Amino acid sequence: MSALIRPASEHVHPLVICCIRAALGCAMMLPVLIRVGRIIPPKGTRGVVVSRAVFDATAMATWFVVIPSLPLATAIAINFTSPLF
């Protein structure tokens, strides 16, 4: 995915690419969630789910903005360190 962001960002803004990726991910997961029958998380976990979604969206957006400006090897090395953080 990181290798495809760089050439795509030459023609489209990275945040647009991020939104397209999120929309495609939602479109792919929606049939699974409908089949399971649970689209809205349980009441006790909604705050945690929303905060995780916000942090995930922020991390993905910043990653997509930074990828075009870094060498690909450096970006992948930084990506491999993400479990440490």
mmCIF file with all atom_site columns, N, CA, C and O in Angstrom, residues 7-44:
data_model
loop_
_atom_site.group_PDB
_atom_site.id
_atom_site.type_symbol
_atom_site.label_atom_id
_atom_site.label_alt_id
_atom_site.label_comp_id
_atom_site.label_asym_id
_atom_site.label_entity_id
_atom_site.label_seq_id
_atom_site.pdbx_PDB_ins_code
_atom_site.Cartn_x
_atom_site.Cartn_y
_atom_site.Cartn_z
_atom_site.occupancy
_atom_site.B_iso_or_equiv
_atom_site.pdbx_formal_charge
_atom_site.auth_seq_id
_atom_site.auth_comp_id
_atom_site.auth_asym_id
_atom_site.auth_atom_id
_atom_site.pdbx_PDB_model_num
ATOM 1   N N  . PRO A 1 7  ? 3.032   7.075   -6.099 1.00 0.00 ? 7  PRO A N  1
ATOM 2   C CA . PRO A 1 7  ? 2.646   7.498   -7.455 1.00 0.00 ? 7  PRO A CA 1
ATOM 3   C C  . PRO A 1 7  ? 1.240   8.102   -7.510 1.00 0.00 ? 7  PRO A C  1
ATOM 4   O O  . PRO A 1 7  ? 0.988   9.012   -8.300 1.00 0.00 ? 7  PRO A O  1
ATOM 5   N N  . ALA A 1 8  ? 0.349   7.623   -6.669 1.00 0.00 ? 8  ALA A N  1
ATOM 6   C CA . ALA A 1 8  ? -1.004  8.184   -6.672 1.00 0.00 ? 8  ALA A CA 1
ATOM 7   C C  . ALA A 1 8  ? -1.013  9.614   -6.158 1.00 0.00 ? 8  ALA A C  1
ATOM 8   O O  . ALA A 1 8  ? -1.820  10.436  -6.600 1.00 0.00 ? 8  ALA A O  1
ATOM 9   N N  . SER A 1 9  ? -0.107  9.929   -5.232 1.00 0.00 ? 9  SER A N  1
ATOM 10  C CA . SER A 1 9  ? -0.086  11.279  -4.651 1.00 0.00 ? 9  SER A CA 1
ATOM 11  C C  . SER A 1 9  ? 0.445   12.329  -5.622 1.00 0.00 ? 9  SER A C  1
ATOM 12  O O  . SER A 1 9  ? 0.332   13.519  -5.352 1.00 0.00 ? 9  SER A O  1
ATOM 13  N N  . GLU A 1 10 ? 1.017   11.892  -6.737 1.00 0.00 ? 10 GLU A N  1
ATOM 14  C CA . GLU A 1 10 ? 1.449   12.858  -7.744 1.00 0.00 ? 10 GLU A CA 1
ATOM 15  C C  . GLU A 1 10 ? 0.254   13.492  -8.457 1.00 0.00 ? 10 GLU A C  1
ATOM 16  O O  . GLU A 1 10 ? 0.358   14.597  -8.968 1.00 0.00 ? 10 GLU A O  1
ATOM 17  N N  . HIS A 1 11 ? -0.878  12.787  -8.479 1.00 0.00 ? 11 HIS A N  1
ATOM 18  C CA . HIS A 1 11 ? -2.059  13.269  -9.197 1.00 0.00 ? 11 HIS A CA 1
ATOM 19  C C  . HIS A 1 11 ? -3.197  13.677  -8.258 1.00 0.00 ? 11 HIS A C  1
ATOM 20  O O  . HIS A 1 11 ? -4.024  14.498  -8.620 1.00 0.00 ? 11 HIS A O  1
ATOM 21  N N  . VAL A 1 12 ? -3.236  13.081  -7.068 1.00 0.00 ? 12 VAL A N  1
ATOM 22  C CA . VAL A 1 12 ? -4.342  13.319  -6.126 1.00 0.00 ? 12 VAL A CA 1
ATOM 23  C C  . VAL A 1 12 ? -3.737  13.638  -4.762 1.00 0.00 ? 12 VAL A C  1
ATOM 24  O O  . VAL A 1 12 ? -2.707  13.068  -4.383 1.00 0.00 ? 12 VAL A O  1
ATOM 25  N N  . HIS A 1 13 ? -4.374  14.522  -4.019 1.00 0.00 ? 13 HIS A N  1
ATOM 26  C CA . HIS A 1 13 ? -3.903  14.873  -2.677 1.00 0.00 ? 13 HIS A CA 1
ATOM 27  C C  . HIS A 1 13 ? -3.946  13.625  -1.783 1.00 0.00 ? 13 HIS A C  1
ATOM 28  O O  . HIS A 1 13 ? -4.885  12.833  -1.863 1.00 0.00 ? 13 HIS A O  1
ATOM 29  N N  . PRO A 1 14 ? -2.949  13.437  -0.910 1.00 0.00 ? 14 PRO A N  1
ATOM 30  C CA . PRO A 1 14 ? -2.909  12.246  -0.057 1.00 0.00 ? 14 PRO A CA 1
ATOM 31  C C  . PRO A 1 14 ? -4.140  12.072  0.842  1.00 0.00 ? 14 PRO A C  1
ATOM 32  O O  . PRO A 1 14 ? -4.538  10.947  1.128  1.00 0.00 ? 14 PRO A O  1
ATOM 33  N N  . LEU A 1 15 ? -4.755  13.160  1.281  1.00 0.00 ? 15 LEU A N  1
ATOM 34  C CA . LEU A 1 15 ? -5.942  13.012  2.122  1.00 0.00 ? 15 LEU A CA 1
ATOM 35  C C  . LEU A 1 15 ? -7.134  12.493  1.321  1.00 0.00 ? 15 LEU A C  1
ATOM 36  O O  . LEU A 1 15 ? -7.999  11.798  1.870  1.00 0.00 ? 15 LEU A O  1
ATOM 37  N N  . VAL A 1 16 ? -7.184  12.790  0.042  1.00 0.00 ? 16 VAL A N  1
ATOM 38  C CA . VAL A 1 16 ? -8.226  12.222  -0.814 1.00 0.00 ? 16 VAL A CA 1
ATOM 39  C C  . VAL A 1 16 ? -8.004  10.723  -0.963 1.00 0.00 ? 16 VAL A C  1
ATOM 40  O O  . VAL A 1 16 ? -8.950  9.929   -0.915 1.00 0.00 ? 16 VAL A O  1
ATOM 41  N N  . ILE A 1 17 ? -6.746  10.319  -1.117 1.00 0.00 ? 17 ILE A N  1
ATOM 42  C CA . ILE A 1 17 ? -6.423  8.892   -1.184 1.00 0.00 ? 17 ILE A CA 1
ATOM 43  C C  . ILE A 1 17 ? -6.824  8.205   0.112  1.00 0.00 ? 17 ILE A C  1
ATOM 44  O O  . ILE A 1 17 ? -7.361  7.095   0.106  1.00 0.00 ? 17 ILE A O  1
ATOM 45  N N  . CYS A 1 18 ? -6.591  8.872   1.230  1.00 0.00 ? 18 CYS A N  1
ATOM 46  C CA . CYS A 1 18 ? -6.968  8.326   2.539  1.00 0.00 ? 18 CYS A CA 1
ATOM 47  C C  . CYS A 1 18 ? -8.478  8.132   2.635  1.00 0.00 ? 18 CYS A C  1
ATOM 48  O O  . CYS A 1 18 ? -8.952  7.103   3.113  1.00 0.00 ? 18 CYS A O  1
ATOM 49  N N  . CYS A 1 19 ? -9.234  9.107   2.177  1.00 0.00 ? 19 CYS A N  1
ATOM 50  C CA . CYS A 1 19 ? -10.696 8.996   2.210  1.00 0.00 ? 19 CYS A CA 1
ATOM 51  C C  . CYS A 1 19 ? -11.194 7.883   1.296  1.00 0.00 ? 19 CYS A C  1
ATOM 52  O O  . CYS A 1 19 ? -12.125 7.144   1.658  1.00 0.00 ? 19 CYS A O  1
ATOM 53  N N  . ILE A 1 20 ? -10.573 7.735   0.130  1.00 0.00 ? 20 ILE A N  1
ATOM 54  C CA . ILE A 1 20 ? -10.962 6.660   -0.781 1.00 0.00 ? 20 ILE A CA 1
ATOM 55  C C  . ILE A 1 20 ? -10.673 5.302   -0.154 1.00 0.00 ? 20 ILE A C  1
ATOM 56  O O  . ILE A 1 20 ? -11.489 4.381   -0.226 1.00 0.00 ? 20 ILE A O  1
ATOM 57  N N  . ARG A 1 21 ? -9.526  5.163   0.500  1.00 0.00 ? 21 ARG A N  1
ATOM 58  C CA . ARG A 1 21 ? -9.194  3.900   1.158  1.00 0.00 ? 21 ARG A CA 1
ATOM 59  C C  . ARG A 1 21 ? -10.185 3.592   2.279  1.00 0.00 ? 21 ARG A C  1
ATOM 60  O O  . ARG A 1 21 ? -10.623 2.459   2.435  1.00 0.00 ? 21 ARG A O  1
ATOM 61  N N  . ALA A 1 22 ? -10.533 4.597   3.054  1.00 0.00 ? 22 ALA A N  1
ATOM 62  C CA . ALA A 1 22 ? -11.496 4.387   4.136  1.00 0.00 ? 22 ALA A CA 1
ATOM 63  C C  . ALA A 1 22 ? -12.868 4.013   3.590  1.00 0.00 ? 22 ALA A C  1
ATOM 64  O O  . ALA A 1 22 ? -13.544 3.133   4.133  1.00 0.00 ? 22 ALA A O  1
ATOM 65  N N  . ALA A 1 23 ? -13.286 4.670   2.511  1.00 0.00 ? 23 ALA A N  1
ATOM 66  C CA . ALA A 1 23 ? -14.591 4.352   1.916  1.00 0.00 ? 23 ALA A CA 1
ATOM 67  C C  . ALA A 1 23 ? -14.613 2.934   1.358  1.00 0.00 ? 23 ALA A C  1
ATOM 68  O O  . ALA A 1 23 ? -15.607 2.207   1.531  1.00 0.00 ? 23 ALA A O  1
ATOM 69  N N  . LEU A 1 24 ? -13.524 2.527   0.712  1.00 0.00 ? 24 LEU A N  1
ATOM 70  C CA . LEU A 1 24 ? -13.470 1.157   0.193  1.00 0.00 ? 24 LEU A CA 1
ATOM 71  C C  . LEU A 1 24 ? -13.452 0.131   1.328  1.00 0.00 ? 24 LEU A C  1
ATOM 72  O O  . LEU A 1 24 ? -14.063 -0.930  1.220  1.00 0.00 ? 24 LEU A O  1
ATOM 73  N N  . GLY A 1 25 ? -12.755 0.452   2.399  1.00 0.00 ? 25 GLY A N  1
ATOM 74  C CA . GLY A 1 25 ? -12.748 -0.445  3.556  1.00 0.00 ? 25 GLY A CA 1
ATOM 75  C C  . GLY A 1 25 ? -14.128 -0.580  4.173  1.00 0.00 ? 25 GLY A C  1
ATOM 76  O O  . GLY A 1 25 ? -14.549 -1.684  4.543  1.00 0.00 ? 25 GLY A O  1
ATOM 77  N N  . CYS A 1 26 ? -14.844 0.533   4.288  1.00 0.00 ? 26 CYS A N  1
ATOM 78  C CA . CYS A 1 26 ? -16.211 0.482   4.816  1.00 0.00 ? 26 CYS A CA 1
ATOM 79  C C  . CYS A 1 26 ? -17.128 -0.318  3.890  1.00 0.00 ? 26 CYS A C  1
ATOM 80  O O  . CYS A 1 26 ? -17.950 -1.107  4.358  1.00 0.00 ? 26 CYS A O  1
ATOM 81  N N  . ALA A 1 27 ? -16.973 -0.115  2.591  1.00 0.00 ? 27 ALA A N  1
ATOM 82  C CA . ALA A 1 27 ? -17.807 -0.839  1.627  1.00 0.00 ? 27 ALA A CA 1
ATOM 83  C C  . ALA A 1 27 ? -17.541 -2.339  1.683  1.00 0.00 ? 27 ALA A C  1
ATOM 84  O O  . ALA A 1 27 ? -18.467 -3.147  1.508  1.00 0.00 ? 27 ALA A O  1
ATOM 85  N N  . MET A 1 28 ? -16.301 -2.724  1.945  1.00 0.00 ? 28 MET A N  1
ATOM 86  C CA . MET A 1 28 ? -15.983 -4.144  2.026  1.00 0.00 ? 28 MET A CA 1
ATOM 87  C C  . MET A 1 28 ? -16.443 -4.770  3.335  1.00 0.00 ? 28 MET A C  1
ATOM 88  O O  . MET A 1 28 ? -16.779 -5.952  3.381  1.00 0.00 ? 28 MET A O  1
ATOM 89  N N  . MET A 1 29 ? -16.454 -3.999  4.407  1.00 0.00 ? 29 MET A N  1
ATOM 90  C CA . MET A 1 29 ? -16.852 -4.538  5.707  1.00 0.00 ? 29 MET A CA 1
ATOM 91  C C  . MET A 1 29 ? -18.348 -4.502  5.954  1.00 0.00 ? 29 MET A C  1
ATOM 92  O O  . MET A 1 29 ? -18.867 -5.253  6.778  1.00 0.00 ? 29 MET A O  1
ATOM 93  N N  . LEU A 1 30 ? -19.060 -3.644  5.258  1.00 0.00 ? 30 LEU A N  1
ATOM 94  C CA . LEU A 1 30 ? -20.494 -3.503  5.494  1.00 0.00 ? 30 LEU A CA 1
ATOM 95  C C  . LEU A 1 30 ? -21.268 -4.803  5.284  1.00 0.00 ? 30 LEU A C  1
ATOM 96  O O  . LEU A 1 30 ? -22.108 -5.145  6.132  1.00 0.00 ? 30 LEU A O  1
ATOM 97  N N  . PRO A 1 31 ? -21.033 -5.572  4.220  1.00 0.00 ? 31 PRO A N  1
ATOM 98  C CA . PRO A 1 31 ? -21.770 -6.842  4.107  1.00 0.00 ? 31 PRO A CA 1
ATOM 99  C C  . PRO A 1 31 ? -21.495 -7.812  5.250  1.00 0.00 ? 31 PRO A C  1
ATOM 100 O O  . PRO A 1 31 ? -22.399 -8.523  5.701  1.00 0.00 ? 31 PRO A O  1
ATOM 101 N N  . VAL A 1 32 ? -20.270 -7.819  5.744  1.00 0.00 ? 32 VAL A N  1
ATOM 102 C CA . VAL A 1 32 ? -19.938 -8.702  6.872  1.00 0.00 ? 32 VAL A CA 1
ATOM 103 C C  . VAL A 1 32 ? -20.688 -8.257  8.116  1.00 0.00 ? 32 VAL A C  1
ATOM 104 O O  . VAL A 1 32 ? -21.258 -9.079  8.841  1.00 0.00 ? 32 VAL A O  1
ATOM 105 N N  . LEU A 1 33 ? -20.713 -6.955  8.373  1.00 0.00 ? 33 LEU A N  1
ATOM 106 C CA . LEU A 1 33 ? -21.404 -6.450  9.556  1.00 0.00 ? 33 LEU A CA 1
ATOM 107 C C  . LEU A 1 33 ? -22.908 -6.666  9.454  1.00 0.00 ? 33 LEU A C  1
ATOM 108 O O  . LEU A 1 33 ? -23.569 -6.958  10.457 1.00 0.00 ? 33 LEU A O  1
ATOM 109 N N  . ILE A 1 34 ? -23.457 -6.522  8.260  1.00 0.00 ? 34 ILE A N  1
ATOM 110 C CA . ILE A 1 34 ? -24.890 -6.763  8.090  1.00 0.00 ? 34 ILE A CA 1
ATOM 111 C C  . ILE A 1 34 ? -25.202 -8.234  8.314  1.00 0.00 ? 34 ILE A C  1
ATOM 112 O O  . ILE A 1 34 ? -26.194 -8.582  8.956  1.00 0.00 ? 34 ILE A O  1
ATOM 113 N N  . ARG A 1 35 ? -24.334 -9.111  7.829  1.00 0.00 ? 35 ARG A N  1
ATOM 114 C CA . ARG A 1 35 ? -24.563 -10.550 8.012  1.00 0.00 ? 35 ARG A CA 1
ATOM 115 C C  . ARG A 1 35 ? -24.483 -10.942 9.483  1.00 0.00 ? 35 ARG A C  1
ATOM 116 O O  . ARG A 1 35 ? -25.254 -11.765 9.958  1.00 0.00 ? 35 ARG A O  1
ATOM 117 N N  . VAL A 1 36 ? -23.542 -10.347 10.204 1.00 0.00 ? 36 VAL A N  1
ATOM 118 C CA . VAL A 1 36 ? -23.419 -10.619 11.635 1.00 0.00 ? 36 VAL A CA 1
ATOM 119 C C  . VAL A 1 36 ? -24.602 -10.020 12.383 1.00 0.00 ? 36 VAL A C  1
ATOM 120 O O  . VAL A 1 36 ? -25.041 -10.553 13.396 1.00 0.00 ? 36 VAL A O  1
ATOM 121 N N  . GLY A 1 37 ? -25.134 -8.915  11.864 1.00 0.00 ? 37 GLY A N  1
ATOM 122 C CA . GLY A 1 37 ? -26.290 -8.290  12.479 1.00 0.00 ? 37 GLY A CA 1
ATOM 123 C C  . GLY A 1 37 ? -25.945 -7.269  13.544 1.00 0.00 ? 37 GLY A C  1
ATOM 124 O O  . GLY A 1 37 ? -26.785 -6.870  14.341 1.00 0.00 ? 37 GLY A O  1
ATOM 125 N N  . ARG A 1 38 ? -24.705 -6.841  13.586 1.00 0.00 ? 38 ARG A N  1
ATOM 126 C CA . ARG A 1 38 ? -24.294 -5.894  14.623 1.00 0.00 ? 38 ARG A CA 1
ATOM 127 C C  . ARG A 1 38 ? -23.452 -4.794  13.985 1.00 0.00 ? 38 ARG A C  1
ATOM 128 O O  . ARG A 1 38 ? -22.247 -4.924  13.849 1.00 0.00 ? 38 ARG A O  1
ATOM 129 N N  . ILE A 1 39 ? -24.080 -3.708  13.582 1.00 0.00 ? 39 ILE A N  1
ATOM 130 C CA . ILE A 1 39 ? -23.349 -2.598  12.987 1.00 0.00 ? 39 ILE A CA 1
ATOM 131 C C  . ILE A 1 39 ? -22.941 -1.596  14.063 1.00 0.00 ? 39 ILE A C  1
ATOM 132 O O  . ILE A 1 39 ? -21.844 -1.062  14.050 1.00 0.00 ? 39 ILE A O  1
ATOM 133 N N  . ILE A 1 40 ? -23.801 -1.349  15.027 1.00 0.00 ? 40 ILE A N  1
ATOM 134 C CA . ILE A 1 40 ? -23.530 -0.404  16.108 1.00 0.00 ? 40 ILE A CA 1
ATOM 135 C C  . ILE A 1 40 ? -22.932 -1.181  17.286 1.00 0.00 ? 40 ILE A C  1
ATOM 136 O O  . ILE A 1 40 ? -23.470 -2.204  17.696 1.00 0.00 ? 40 ILE A O  1
ATOM 137 N N  . PRO A 1 41 ? -21.800 -0.710  17.840 1.00 0.00 ? 41 PRO A N  1
ATOM 138 C CA . PRO A 1 41 ? -21.185 -1.430  18.960 1.00 0.00 ? 41 PRO A CA 1
ATOM 139 C C  . PRO A 1 41 ? -22.060 -1.372  20.212 1.00 0.00 ? 41 PRO A C  1
ATOM 140 O O  . PRO A 1 41 ? -22.922 -0.499  20.345 1.00 0.00 ? 41 PRO A O  1
ATOM 141 N N  . PRO A 1 42 ? -21.856 -2.300  21.144 1.00 0.00 ? 42 PRO A N  1
ATOM 142 C CA . PRO A 1 42 ? -22.628 -2.290  22.397 1.00 0.00 ? 42 PRO A CA 1
ATOM 143 C C  . PRO A 1 42 ? -22.460 -0.973  23.151 1.00 0.00 ? 42 PRO A C  1
ATOM 144 O O  . PRO A 1 42 ? -21.457 -0.271  23.000 1.00 0.00 ? 42 PRO A O  1
ATOM 145 N N  . LYS A 1 43 ? -23.442 -0.648  23.993 1.00 0.00 ? 43 LYS A N  1
ATOM 146 C CA . LYS A 1 43 ? -23.468 0.654   24.681 1.00 0.00 ? 43 LYS A CA 1
ATOM 147 C C  . LYS A 1 43 ? -22.237 0.907   25.535 1.00 0.00 ? 43 LYS A C  1
ATOM 148 O O  . LYS A 1 43 ? -21.744 2.009   25.602 1.00 0.00 ? 43 LYS A O  1
ATOM 149 N N  . GLY A 1 44 ? -21.706 -0.077  26.186 1.00 0.00 ? 44 GLY A N  1
ATOM 150 C CA . GLY A 1 44 ? -20.563 0.126   27.079 1.00 0.00 ? 44 GLY A CA 1
ATOM 151 C C  . GLY A 1 44 ? -19.256 0.399   26.367 1.00 0.00 ? 44 GLY A C  1
ATOM 152 O O  . GLY A 1 44 ? -18.317 0.904   26.972 1.00 0.00 ? 44 GLY A O  1
#
